[in-house]
Amino acid sequence: MMRGRGLVNRLAMLAGALGVAALAGAPVRAEDGYALWLRHAPLEGEALARLDGFAGSVSIDLPDNPTAALAANELRLGVDALLGDGAIGFAEPSMAAFQFDCDDPAIATDGAFRVTSDVSRMRIAAGAPIGCLYASHAILRALEQGADPATLALDEAPVMPLRMLNHWDNPDGHVERGYAGRSIFDWWHLPERLDQRMIDYARANASVGINGVVVNNVNARAFMLEARYIAKLKRLADAWRPYGIRVYLSARFSAPRDIGGLATADPLDPAVAAWWQAKADEIYAAIPDFGGFLVKANSEGQPGPQDYGRSHADGANMLAAALGDRGTVIWRAFVYKAQDSTDRTMQAYAEFVPLDGQFADNVIVQVKNGPLDFQPREPFHPLFGAMPETRLMFEGQITKEYLGFASHLAFLGPLWKDVLDADTGRGGTVAQIVAPAGMAGVANAGSDRNWTGSDFDQANWYAFGRLAWNPALPAEAIAREWAAQTFTRDPQALDTITAMMLGSREAVVRYMTPLGLAHVMDTGHHYGPGPWVCDLARPDWNPCYYHRADSEGIGFDRTARGSGALAQYAPQVAARWADLATIDPRYLLWFHRVGWNQAMPSGRTLWAEMVHEYDAGVAAVDAMARDWQALAPHIDAQRHRAVAENLAIQQAEARWWRDASLAYWQSLHGLALPAGATPIPESLADYQRRTFPEAPGQ
Ligand code: GCU
């Protein structure tokens, strides 16, 4: 084993020689979060001794393949960093401790890999080089958690073919619903200048199996389809290809009119179809593995086929024909209309179910996790399971538009798991329904040094990738492995951090939207409480539309007596939620209207129960802040302070949510707070006067 030279020098040399980012080896750097979960902090104790005794050198059988070379180099850099001052090299195959075979015909699935080990050798087999790269990251993940290299055995294949991020980034650098600074994409300087961040980003994505990136906002600008942007996109595609990442574009449906000089964008007009065909050919000439188009059509003012009396299927199929077998059209089901007076949460189902079976084979319909809009809690979307002849994809929001932006700690693993594990009653769980297509997550990465605006929000990016790889992974396992790689391997500290993460989303639900409430955030920016907003032009943009509170009670009756939304679910699912007396209280006010004085299973009245929930949410945040303080000895000072300051913001804002919400509900019914409850410090008018036109992400 080579020892003695400085780690920094070696990493810099390797990075220079191999053109790979030296994110690893963070112990010698300031801990500013840039290294994400790829810090590879040196092992200690037995784990270090075991790896030290094992590590020798790396060999690969496909030295000319860039992805295989990355796989070998990733493992080498990673093991090197874990050893602290060790250095492993590339070697003759017969000498190597780590041997890659990235062309094993026995492993068919793209991305799959198998790792077997004996006393002194680890064999890494994959059917394609990308499987080797995923294997390197999986091995490092295991070693970081103390696995013995002499006995390590892994056998993994991605459950879903498409594991994508959707960036809501605009070409001018502003990110819609972005809370981590500006866009990571420097469109202005592309294609001549490719920021190193683009490589580091691809590497981070590959480390969790993400294999597709939509680079621009679903509220798309047509000019991003012009030749000058295709050249920019090509530079990205070339840089990301070795990491197994295909690029996709959000396409504005009216582009043939906007930039193509046509008078119409009617999907059944031959000139329109020809325009898209030529555009697709132009893109594929530059980017042979271009993934395809993501389309938001006839939704929130975006153009679409309905502008010409055509259906979503007409629009999607026309684009699908232009792509042919080269790519995929991902058509979003997030639709609702100002003119439609039916319950907003029912409109996507009503529009899309009749189209089942009409979409071309290379069309996927992308469905948000719930029927409303990325709320802290929603039931699963009733479209899952209701379109058996259509490939459906899951869309989650990694950026936390409705969960306190980047300042509140809310680990989203449990939110996505609630939905993925839900039995639709129509042919499987949501995870099973979307498995033939995949998962898309609205990205939370931005230009902030720590990528995601807060250290803990990195966990949501990580968890999204891990769940798209394998939706059966428990949220707890994901939280623990992320925390071990990101913060510390101390077992007790890990217990504490994991528990904080697992309880964090529930805390947010309790202080923002308890008992099934939704969309009570202030208008536009969705920052802070605004349950009193009732006068916007569109009824379905008003919080009042969703909570329906008055002097008598609160909640949206979606049973047969009310909007009937419950009937969009399979009968056995609907039956679970239909009865006010037996419904899971977490969905109570989503499906039912309840009197303020009605008795809850706890014995409290609804009003007292709500106060109890808000208080429990506030208390949970206080507990997180205390637990984090106690972790100071285990966490580097810079990140410890950053998280502590966020938690202090969250403590104050949880109280704001509680107090402002209670003040408003109280103004409707006039009931006193239950005995012993903390008084509300300000008047309702004071809370209503707070405005934040400058809140980020709008
Ligand atoms: C939400 C969000 C919008 C976004 C939309 C979408 O409504 O607030 O900013 O454009 O979702 O998913 O298309």
XYZ file of C-alpha atoms and ligand atoms in Angstrom:
711
model
C 0.000 0.000 0.000
C 1.321 3.425 -0.973
C 1.293 5.856 1.888
C 2.678 9.214 2.824
C 1.621 11.524 0.038
C -1.040 14.057 0.797
C -4.563 13.075 -0.099
C -5.312 16.468 -1.543
C -2.434 16.244 -3.978
C -3.356 12.789 -5.108
C -6.991 13.658 -5.608
C -6.088 16.751 -7.517
C -3.690 14.745 -9.690
C -6.272 12.070 -10.353
C -8.977 14.554 -11.056
C -6.740 16.399 -13.451
C -5.561 13.237 -15.189
C -8.986 11.707 -15.522
C -11.156 14.766 -15.930
C -13.261 13.768 -12.966
C -14.417 16.012 -10.163
C -12.603 15.508 -6.931
C -15.670 15.749 -4.757
C -14.407 12.941 -2.589
C -12.021 13.441 0.271
C -14.023 16.075 2.058
C -12.230 15.640 5.409
C -9.489 17.945 4.168
C -11.964 20.556 3.002
C -14.308 22.866 4.739
C -17.622 21.084 5.189
C -19.820 23.381 3.171
C -22.145 20.705 1.837
C -20.890 20.814 -1.732
C -19.699 17.206 -1.554
C -23.259 16.032 -0.841
C -23.435 12.383 0.259
C -20.228 11.686 -1.657
C -17.821 12.942 1.008
C -16.386 9.486 1.656
C -15.042 10.543 5.028
C -12.261 8.211 6.187
C -13.336 5.027 7.917
C -12.248 4.317 11.439
C -11.601 1.306 13.650
C -12.450 -2.143 12.406
C -14.064 -0.956 9.197
C -10.853 0.853 8.288
C -8.694 -2.140 9.164
C -10.848 -4.462 7.070
C -10.743 -2.248 4.006
C -7.065 -1.512 4.475
C -6.320 -5.221 4.482
C -8.388 -5.731 1.365
C -7.784 -2.817 -0.957
C -5.111 -3.334 -3.534
C -5.930 -2.105 -6.972
C -8.663 -1.852 -9.568
C -8.898 -3.361 -13.003
C -11.567 -3.148 -15.666
C -12.106 -5.183 -18.765
C -13.276 -2.309 -20.967
C -10.621 0.375 -20.562
C -11.829 2.289 -23.597
C -15.371 2.774 -22.428
C -15.780 6.129 -20.685
C -18.486 4.906 -18.311
C -16.497 1.846 -17.303
C -13.476 4.071 -16.753
C -15.578 6.350 -14.561
C -16.793 3.321 -12.603
C -13.254 2.176 -11.894
C -12.078 5.645 -11.076
C -15.042 6.345 -8.808
C -14.302 3.212 -6.838
C -10.616 3.989 -6.679
C -11.145 7.565 -5.509
C -13.800 6.446 -3.065
C -11.778 3.651 -1.497
C -8.796 5.942 -1.381
C -10.793 8.517 0.519
C -12.246 5.923 2.885
C -8.735 4.751 3.687
C -7.770 8.265 4.593
C -4.147 8.025 3.616
C -4.123 4.871 1.524
C -3.728 4.862 -2.216
C -4.896 2.186 -4.520
C -3.887 2.098 -8.142
C -4.903 0.537 -11.410
C -3.304 -2.879 -11.930
C -2.997 -5.970 -14.023
C -6.223 -7.965 -13.750
C -4.452 -10.806 -11.997
C -3.290 -8.439 -9.242
C -6.465 -6.497 -8.715
C -8.557 -6.550 -5.563
C -11.498 -5.000 -7.446
C -12.235 -6.504 -10.841
C -14.867 -5.127 -13.176
C -16.569 -6.985 -15.981
C -18.923 -4.473 -17.551
C -20.033 -6.670 -20.410
C -21.439 -9.742 -18.695
C -24.130 -11.238 -20.955
C -25.744 -12.956 -17.973
C -26.901 -9.582 -16.634
C -29.529 -8.274 -18.964
C -31.218 -5.273 -17.361
C -29.706 -1.903 -18.116
C -28.083 -0.641 -14.962
C -28.157 -3.968 -13.122
C -25.049 -5.294 -11.401
C -23.795 -8.149 -9.267
C -20.984 -7.927 -6.731
C -19.367 -11.001 -5.210
C -16.376 -11.104 -2.908
C -13.911 -13.484 -1.395
C -11.061 -12.990 0.987
C -8.994 -10.791 -1.258
C -11.019 -10.002 -4.338
C -14.263 -8.311 -5.241
C -15.842 -9.057 -8.612
C -18.180 -6.499 -10.093
C -20.257 -7.675 -13.016
C -22.746 -5.754 -15.138
C -24.391 -6.180 -18.498
C -23.420 -2.655 -19.499
C -20.886 -0.103 -18.261
C -23.536 1.974 -16.504
C -24.228 -1.010 -14.247
C -20.565 -0.904 -13.244
C -20.835 2.775 -12.348
C -23.936 2.108 -10.234
C -22.080 -0.805 -8.640
C -19.135 1.386 -7.645
C -21.473 3.718 -5.827
C -23.329 0.834 -4.217
C -20.059 -0.680 -2.994
C -18.914 2.613 -1.525
C -22.321 3.089 0.109
C -21.988 -0.331 1.718
C -18.381 0.219 2.804
C -19.337 3.566 4.311
C -21.822 1.743 6.461
C -19.201 -0.681 7.681
C -19.689 -3.618 5.280
C -16.842 -6.122 5.172
C -15.303 -6.038 1.681
C -14.319 -9.691 1.990
C -17.923 -10.806 2.180
C -19.788 -8.074 0.348
C -22.462 -9.426 -2.003
C -24.872 -7.215 -3.937
C -27.340 -8.120 -6.630
C -29.377 -5.158 -7.806
C -31.409 -4.035 -10.768
C -33.396 -0.833 -11.087
C -37.106 -1.435 -10.597
C -38.117 1.406 -12.923
C -36.675 2.241 -16.343
C -37.035 6.041 -16.046
C -35.593 7.725 -12.955
C -35.794 11.381 -13.776
C -35.381 14.853 -12.447
C -37.593 17.617 -13.809
C -35.989 21.018 -13.531
C -38.363 23.933 -13.376
C -35.466 26.151 -14.446
C -35.937 29.044 -16.822
C -33.319 29.981 -19.394
C -32.702 33.311 -17.644
C -31.523 31.464 -14.526
C -34.640 31.903 -12.405
C -36.034 28.693 -10.963
C -39.789 28.357 -10.543
C -40.350 27.047 -7.015
C -36.587 27.011 -6.528
C -35.241 27.735 -3.056
C -31.548 27.074 -3.590
C -30.440 30.136 -5.493
C -30.343 30.445 -9.240
C -30.453 27.715 -11.839
C -27.460 25.399 -12.082
C -27.652 25.735 -15.871
C -25.568 28.496 -17.388
C -27.414 28.630 -20.696
C -25.949 32.009 -21.518
C -22.404 30.671 -21.718
C -23.209 27.285 -23.200
C -22.124 25.647 -25.426
C -18.666 27.193 -25.225
C -18.422 27.033 -21.448
C -19.422 23.987 -19.447
C -19.390 24.614 -15.740
C -17.712 21.939 -13.605
C -20.945 21.884 -11.637
C -22.567 20.120 -14.584
C -20.142 17.217 -14.137
C -20.468 17.149 -10.370
C -24.242 17.189 -10.787
C -24.207 14.266 -13.208
C -21.953 12.337 -10.865
C -24.299 12.916 -7.921
C -27.272 11.810 -9.991
C -25.514 8.679 -11.194
C -24.611 7.822 -7.608
C -28.313 7.299 -6.865
C -29.277 5.865 -10.241
C -30.954 8.898 -11.815
C -30.821 8.443 -15.596
C -32.857 11.270 -17.106
C -32.985 15.039 -16.684
C -35.543 17.459 -18.078
C -33.489 20.622 -18.164
C -36.198 23.298 -18.373
C -39.429 24.410 -16.771
C -42.706 22.749 -17.727
C -43.935 26.300 -18.257
C -41.600 26.252 -21.209
C -40.190 28.903 -23.492
C -40.482 27.872 -27.131
C -37.089 29.330 -28.047
C -35.384 26.528 -26.166
C -36.222 24.392 -29.210
C -34.233 26.670 -31.516
C -30.956 25.563 -33.081
C -28.855 27.700 -30.738
C -30.341 25.881 -27.736
C -29.940 22.480 -29.354
C -26.219 23.230 -29.528
C -26.217 24.088 -25.822
C -28.174 20.969 -24.971
C -25.778 18.857 -27.014
C -22.875 20.027 -24.873
C -24.752 18.930 -21.760
C -25.793 15.631 -23.316
C -22.197 14.855 -24.295
C -20.983 15.670 -20.790
C -23.657 13.583 -19.088
C -23.640 10.565 -21.406
C -20.813 8.783 -19.536
C -22.899 9.110 -16.361
C -25.846 7.356 -17.984
C -28.005 10.476 -18.091
C -30.209 11.292 -21.060
C -31.426 14.817 -21.593
C -35.082 15.744 -22.143
C -36.712 19.055 -22.988
C -39.979 20.546 -21.838
C -41.653 21.458 -25.098
C -44.101 24.308 -25.455
C -46.998 22.979 -27.469
C -47.449 26.171 -29.432
C -43.827 26.182 -30.648
C -44.763 25.742 -34.334
C -46.552 29.084 -34.026
C -44.181 30.744 -31.589
C -40.948 30.012 -33.403
C -41.925 27.974 -36.478
C -43.757 30.608 -38.484
C -46.922 28.514 -38.743
C -50.384 29.953 -38.199
C -51.482 27.062 -36.021
C -50.214 24.420 -33.598
C -53.172 22.104 -34.273
C -51.766 18.605 -33.783
C -53.859 17.220 -36.639
C -52.569 19.779 -39.130
C -49.995 18.060 -41.391
C -47.759 21.141 -41.448
C -47.621 21.109 -37.643
C -46.748 17.407 -37.557
C -44.080 18.012 -40.198
C -42.618 20.871 -38.168
C -42.256 18.681 -35.079
C -40.868 15.842 -37.178
C -38.183 18.127 -38.590
C -37.477 19.509 -35.117
C -37.072 16.004 -33.703
C -34.754 15.053 -36.561
C -32.690 18.170 -35.942
C -32.354 17.325 -32.244
C -31.451 13.687 -32.898
C -28.824 14.692 -35.429
C -27.076 16.538 -32.600
C -28.029 14.277 -29.694
C -28.582 10.698 -30.841
C -29.784 9.568 -27.415
C -32.086 12.548 -26.729
C -34.711 11.278 -24.274
C -37.767 13.130 -25.513
C -40.282 15.812 -24.594
C -42.093 16.610 -21.369
C -45.314 18.521 -22.014
C -47.584 20.590 -19.804
C -50.561 21.266 -22.018
C -53.873 22.998 -21.376
C -52.948 23.514 -17.777
C -52.612 26.793 -15.904
C -52.674 28.801 -19.122
C -50.238 26.694 -21.123
C -51.150 26.027 -24.763
C -52.277 22.579 -25.836
C -54.289 20.488 -28.245
C -57.594 21.504 -26.663
C -57.015 24.993 -28.072
C -57.916 23.341 -31.393
C -60.642 21.062 -30.113
C -58.253 18.088 -29.984
C -57.601 15.727 -27.097
C -54.527 15.176 -24.965
C -54.031 11.909 -26.860
C -54.097 13.730 -30.212
C -51.421 16.105 -28.986
C -49.223 13.489 -27.346
C -49.442 11.045 -30.243
C -48.462 13.650 -32.805
C -45.290 14.409 -30.828
C -44.708 10.703 -30.244
C -44.783 10.099 -33.994
C -42.170 12.806 -34.470
C -39.853 11.112 -31.971
C -40.584 7.605 -33.255
C -38.716 4.840 -31.496
C -35.935 7.263 -30.605
C -37.617 8.809 -27.594
C -40.561 9.257 -25.270
C -43.286 11.850 -24.857
C -44.062 12.427 -21.211
C -47.453 14.111 -21.044
C -48.504 15.624 -17.743
C -51.885 14.890 -16.208
C -51.734 18.003 -14.015
C -54.779 19.719 -15.509
C -57.665 21.691 -14.073
C -59.689 24.517 -15.497
C -61.021 27.842 -14.332
C -64.244 27.222 -16.241
C -64.800 23.807 -14.656
C -66.815 24.072 -11.469
C -66.299 20.456 -10.400
C -63.949 19.732 -7.517
C -60.467 20.555 -8.815
C -59.084 17.277 -7.479
C -61.457 15.361 -9.794
C -60.632 17.049 -13.063
C -57.493 15.172 -14.146
C -59.203 11.817 -13.674
C -62.240 13.013 -15.600
C -60.116 14.244 -18.502
C -57.673 11.349 -18.742
C -59.530 8.141 -17.903
C -61.645 8.310 -21.085
C -58.391 8.481 -23.079
C -57.026 5.227 -21.673
C -55.788 3.030 -24.508
C -55.545 5.919 -26.962
C -51.949 6.948 -26.268
C -49.125 5.758 -28.527
C -46.656 3.231 -27.118
C -43.942 5.828 -26.614
C -46.181 8.105 -24.545
C -46.130 8.113 -20.764
C -48.673 10.055 -18.731
C -47.026 11.706 -15.728
C -49.258 11.937 -12.658
C -48.553 13.941 -9.503
C -48.456 11.891 -6.315
C -51.774 13.338 -5.198
C -54.794 14.824 -6.965
C -54.172 18.419 -5.844
C -50.639 19.792 -5.874
C -47.731 18.449 -3.809
C -49.340 19.200 -0.452
C -47.737 18.132 2.850
C -50.262 15.304 2.773
C -52.700 14.150 0.111
C -54.217 10.775 -0.620
C -52.689 9.073 -3.656
C -53.893 10.249 -7.062
C -56.960 8.292 -8.209
C -55.506 8.034 -11.729
C -53.034 5.424 -10.443
C -54.628 2.126 -11.411
C -57.428 3.755 -13.384
C -55.667 3.706 -16.783
C -54.583 0.095 -17.233
C -53.830 0.541 -20.945
C -51.518 3.528 -20.411
C -48.038 3.750 -18.924
C -48.252 6.080 -15.935
C -45.316 7.766 -14.268
C -45.137 9.121 -10.717
C -44.335 12.825 -10.267
C -43.146 13.997 -6.877
C -41.837 17.417 -5.890
C -38.372 17.345 -4.359
C -38.286 21.109 -4.007
C -40.553 21.948 -1.086
C -43.003 24.484 -2.472
C -45.623 23.646 0.135
C -43.431 22.324 2.936
C -41.537 25.356 4.131
C -39.137 25.893 1.230
C -35.493 25.161 2.028
C -35.625 26.426 5.600
C -37.949 23.818 7.154
C -36.605 20.347 7.738
C -38.991 17.908 6.073
C -37.633 14.580 4.864
C -39.889 13.515 2.013
C -39.080 9.802 2.009
C -42.158 9.014 4.149
C -44.394 11.209 1.948
C -43.413 9.376 -1.229
C -43.541 6.022 0.533
C -47.116 6.671 1.703
C -48.095 6.988 -1.941
C -45.833 4.341 -3.503
C -46.973 1.758 -0.964
C -50.675 2.628 -1.270
C -52.780 -0.197 -2.655
C -54.837 1.279 -5.464
C -57.265 -1.641 -5.353
C -56.846 -1.747 -9.108
C -53.989 -4.075 -9.894
C -51.407 -3.224 -7.299
C -49.733 -0.546 -5.290
C -48.855 2.796 -6.842
C -45.235 1.580 -7.057
C -46.368 -1.449 -9.038
C -48.569 0.627 -11.316
C -45.744 3.009 -12.253
C -42.953 0.408 -12.360
C -43.117 -0.054 -16.172
C -42.590 3.715 -16.615
C -40.805 5.371 -13.729
C -40.618 8.307 -11.396
C -39.971 11.998 -11.965
C -39.048 14.429 -9.224
C -39.181 18.223 -9.484
C -35.563 19.030 -8.742
C -34.370 21.059 -5.777
C -30.796 21.676 -6.915
C -29.676 25.235 -7.447
C -26.592 27.420 -7.455
C -26.265 27.469 -3.654
C -22.965 26.077 -2.471
C -24.763 23.191 -0.760
C -26.840 22.587 -3.921
C -30.275 22.380 -2.284
C -30.548 25.446 -0.059
C -30.142 23.436 3.121
C -28.069 20.443 4.124
C -31.093 18.318 4.951
C -32.764 19.005 1.615
C -29.954 17.052 -0.014
C -31.597 14.025 1.577
C -34.710 14.565 -0.536
C -32.741 14.491 -3.786
C -30.981 11.383 -2.527
C -34.166 9.665 -1.344
C -35.924 10.383 -4.598
C -33.200 8.621 -6.581
C -33.046 5.688 -4.188
C -36.820 5.169 -4.313
C -36.916 5.371 -8.105
C -34.205 2.703 -8.086
C -36.106 0.611 -5.594
C -39.443 1.811 -4.215
C -39.433 -1.021 -1.694
C -36.581 0.566 0.272
C -37.842 1.683 3.689
C -37.678 5.420 4.331
C -35.750 4.699 7.507
C -33.006 2.805 5.670
C -32.662 5.635 3.163
C -32.479 8.270 5.889
C -29.865 6.307 7.815
C -27.604 5.576 4.864
C -27.822 9.188 3.702
C -27.003 10.523 7.160
C -24.089 8.106 7.553
C -22.576 9.333 4.305
C -23.435 12.976 4.855
C -22.889 13.690 8.533
C -21.467 11.019 10.828
C -21.174 7.279 11.350
C -21.532 7.456 15.112
C -24.373 4.971 15.809
C -26.142 7.054 18.429
C -25.878 10.241 16.444
C -27.227 8.331 13.458
C -30.181 7.122 15.508
C -30.957 10.703 16.450
C -30.627 12.112 12.934
C -32.669 9.286 11.433
C -35.440 9.805 13.964
C -35.438 13.553 13.283
C -35.744 12.946 9.569
C -38.485 10.344 9.869
C -40.649 12.539 12.069
C -39.982 15.784 10.255
C -42.620 15.635 7.513
C -45.309 14.679 10.011
C -44.331 17.705 12.097
C -44.824 19.954 9.071
C -48.219 18.393 8.336
C -49.298 18.993 11.916
C -48.379 22.675 12.115
C -49.439 23.533 8.541
C -52.239 21.238 7.375
C -53.424 18.986 10.222
C -56.124 16.341 9.900
C -56.305 16.363 6.101
C -56.355 20.113 5.418
C -54.662 21.280 2.222
C -53.619 24.345 0.262
C -53.981 26.815 3.115
C -50.673 28.446 2.214
C -50.591 32.116 1.375
C -51.317 32.982 -2.215
C -48.816 32.901 -5.044
C -45.600 32.147 -3.238
C -47.150 29.556 -0.888
C -44.959 30.809 1.953
C -46.612 30.914 5.336
C -50.274 30.630 6.304
C -53.111 32.259 4.357
C -56.295 30.334 5.231
C -58.229 33.616 5.081
C -57.589 34.143 1.353
C -61.044 33.831 -0.227
C -61.292 36.493 -2.895
C -59.029 35.498 -5.776
C -60.605 35.531 -9.219
C -60.263 31.788 -9.624
C -62.140 29.939 -6.868
C -59.724 26.994 -6.987
C -56.753 29.208 -6.141
C -58.329 30.246 -2.829
C -57.459 28.445 0.389
C -61.139 28.896 1.349
C -62.091 26.682 -1.571
C -60.122 23.854 0.041
C -60.931 24.152 3.742
C -64.562 25.376 3.410
C -64.515 26.553 7.000
C -67.352 28.604 8.494
C -68.937 29.078 11.876
C -70.258 25.505 11.876
C -67.366 23.390 10.728
C -64.500 22.746 8.353
C -63.495 20.300 5.624
C -64.241 19.381 2.016
C -67.032 16.838 1.680
C -65.838 14.588 -1.115
C -68.251 11.770 -0.312
C -71.350 11.028 -2.386
C -73.130 13.811 -0.472
C -70.466 16.271 -1.544
C -68.264 16.439 -4.638
C -68.195 12.681 -5.089
C -64.404 12.576 -5.562
C -64.242 9.490 -3.383
C -65.972 7.539 -6.150
C -62.898 7.984 -8.348
C -61.108 5.429 -6.158
C -61.585 1.660 -6.264
C -64.613 0.688 -4.143
C -62.564 -0.967 -1.401
C -60.320 2.100 -1.120
C -63.277 4.484 -1.131
C -64.958 2.383 1.541
C -62.017 2.941 3.892
C -62.393 6.695 3.630
C -66.172 7.019 3.266
C -67.174 6.823 6.895
C -66.502 9.790 9.090
C -66.381 7.537 12.120
C -63.722 5.175 10.828
C -61.593 7.206 8.416
C -57.889 7.523 9.133
C -57.812 10.970 10.821
C -54.896 11.950 8.613
C -57.396 12.222 5.726
C -60.391 13.397 7.724
C -60.893 16.942 6.413
C -59.748 16.012 2.919
C -62.843 13.846 2.505
C -65.271 15.090 5.130
C -66.830 18.201 6.510
C -66.852 18.083 10.283
C -68.525 20.250 12.919
C -66.191 22.143 15.240
C -67.737 20.494 18.263
C -67.942 17.014 16.842
C -66.243 14.382 19.020
C -63.078 12.778 17.660
C -61.903 9.226 18.458
C -59.537 10.814 20.999
C -62.540 12.137 22.937
C -61.630 15.734 22.102
C -63.842 17.950 19.958
C -62.598 18.688 16.464
C -61.577 22.181 17.554
C -59.615 20.867 20.528
C -58.116 18.178 18.319
C -56.890 20.767 15.847
C -55.270 22.814 18.592
C -53.678 19.616 19.836
C -52.293 18.877 16.343
C -50.829 22.343 15.811
C -49.222 22.182 19.244
C -47.819 18.730 18.559
C -46.272 20.049 15.346
C -44.642 22.945 17.169
C -43.396 20.624 19.913
C -41.904 18.256 17.356
C -39.888 21.082 15.820
C -38.690 22.161 19.267
C -37.579 18.573 19.873
C -35.689 18.476 16.575
C -33.891 21.698 17.483
C -32.920 20.287 20.898
C -31.769 16.992 19.420
C -29.686 18.791 16.864
C -28.019 20.940 19.520
C -26.972 17.788 21.334
C -25.349 16.491 18.149
C -22.791 19.295 18.059
C -19.842 17.043 19.007
C -20.531 14.811 16.018
C -21.062 17.356 13.251
C -18.598 19.770 11.682
C -19.132 23.295 12.946
C -20.140 24.928 9.677
C -22.955 22.554 8.820
C -24.042 22.198 12.429
C -24.590 25.912 12.652
C -26.336 26.092 9.278
C -28.836 23.418 10.283
C -29.323 24.927 13.733
C -30.156 28.297 12.213
C -32.692 26.709 9.885
C -34.275 24.899 12.802
C -34.571 28.193 14.658
C -36.420 29.621 11.645
C -38.637 26.555 11.588
C -39.398 26.883 15.308
C -40.547 30.455 14.810
C -42.487 29.686 11.641
C -44.200 26.607 13.073
C -45.542 28.910 15.788
C -46.571 31.452 13.174
C -48.480 28.717 11.323
C -50.154 27.556 14.506
C -51.071 30.979 15.790
C -52.253 32.500 12.514
C -54.299 29.424 11.586
C -55.919 29.168 14.998
C -56.649 32.902 15.013
C -58.481 32.545 11.722
C -60.486 29.445 12.667
C -61.382 31.122 15.932
C -62.593 34.210 14.100
C -65.123 31.974 12.347
C -66.520 30.052 15.291
C -65.668 32.142 18.324
C -64.786 29.157 20.520
C -62.191 29.621 23.237
C -58.883 27.803 23.131
C -58.972 24.624 25.222
C -57.857 25.096 28.820
C -54.092 25.298 29.153
C -53.425 26.023 25.470
C -50.800 28.658 24.742
C -52.545 31.964 23.969
C -52.313 33.403 20.459
C -49.865 36.304 20.738
C -51.122 38.540 17.924
C -54.454 39.452 16.411
C -55.743 37.884 13.207
C -55.385 41.257 11.506
C -51.696 41.311 12.409
C -51.147 37.939 10.763
C -53.155 38.973 7.734
C -51.102 42.133 7.308
C -47.886 40.197 6.738
C -47.001 40.173 3.053
C -43.999 38.721 1.290
C -43.984 39.827 -2.321
C -40.276 39.027 -2.462
C -40.560 35.394 -1.335
C -38.367 33.192 -3.527
C -39.475 30.794 -6.218
C -42.468 32.587 -7.644
C -47.871 24.143 -9.088
C -46.840 25.216 -8.989
C -46.567 25.857 -10.313
C -46.273 24.791 -11.369
C -47.379 23.771 -11.385
C -47.107 22.587 -12.290
O -49.125 24.690 -9.339
O -47.250 26.188 -8.064
O -45.488 26.726 -10.164
O -46.113 25.362 -12.607
O -47.567 23.236 -10.101
O -46.840 21.514 -11.759
O -47.167 22.704 -13.499
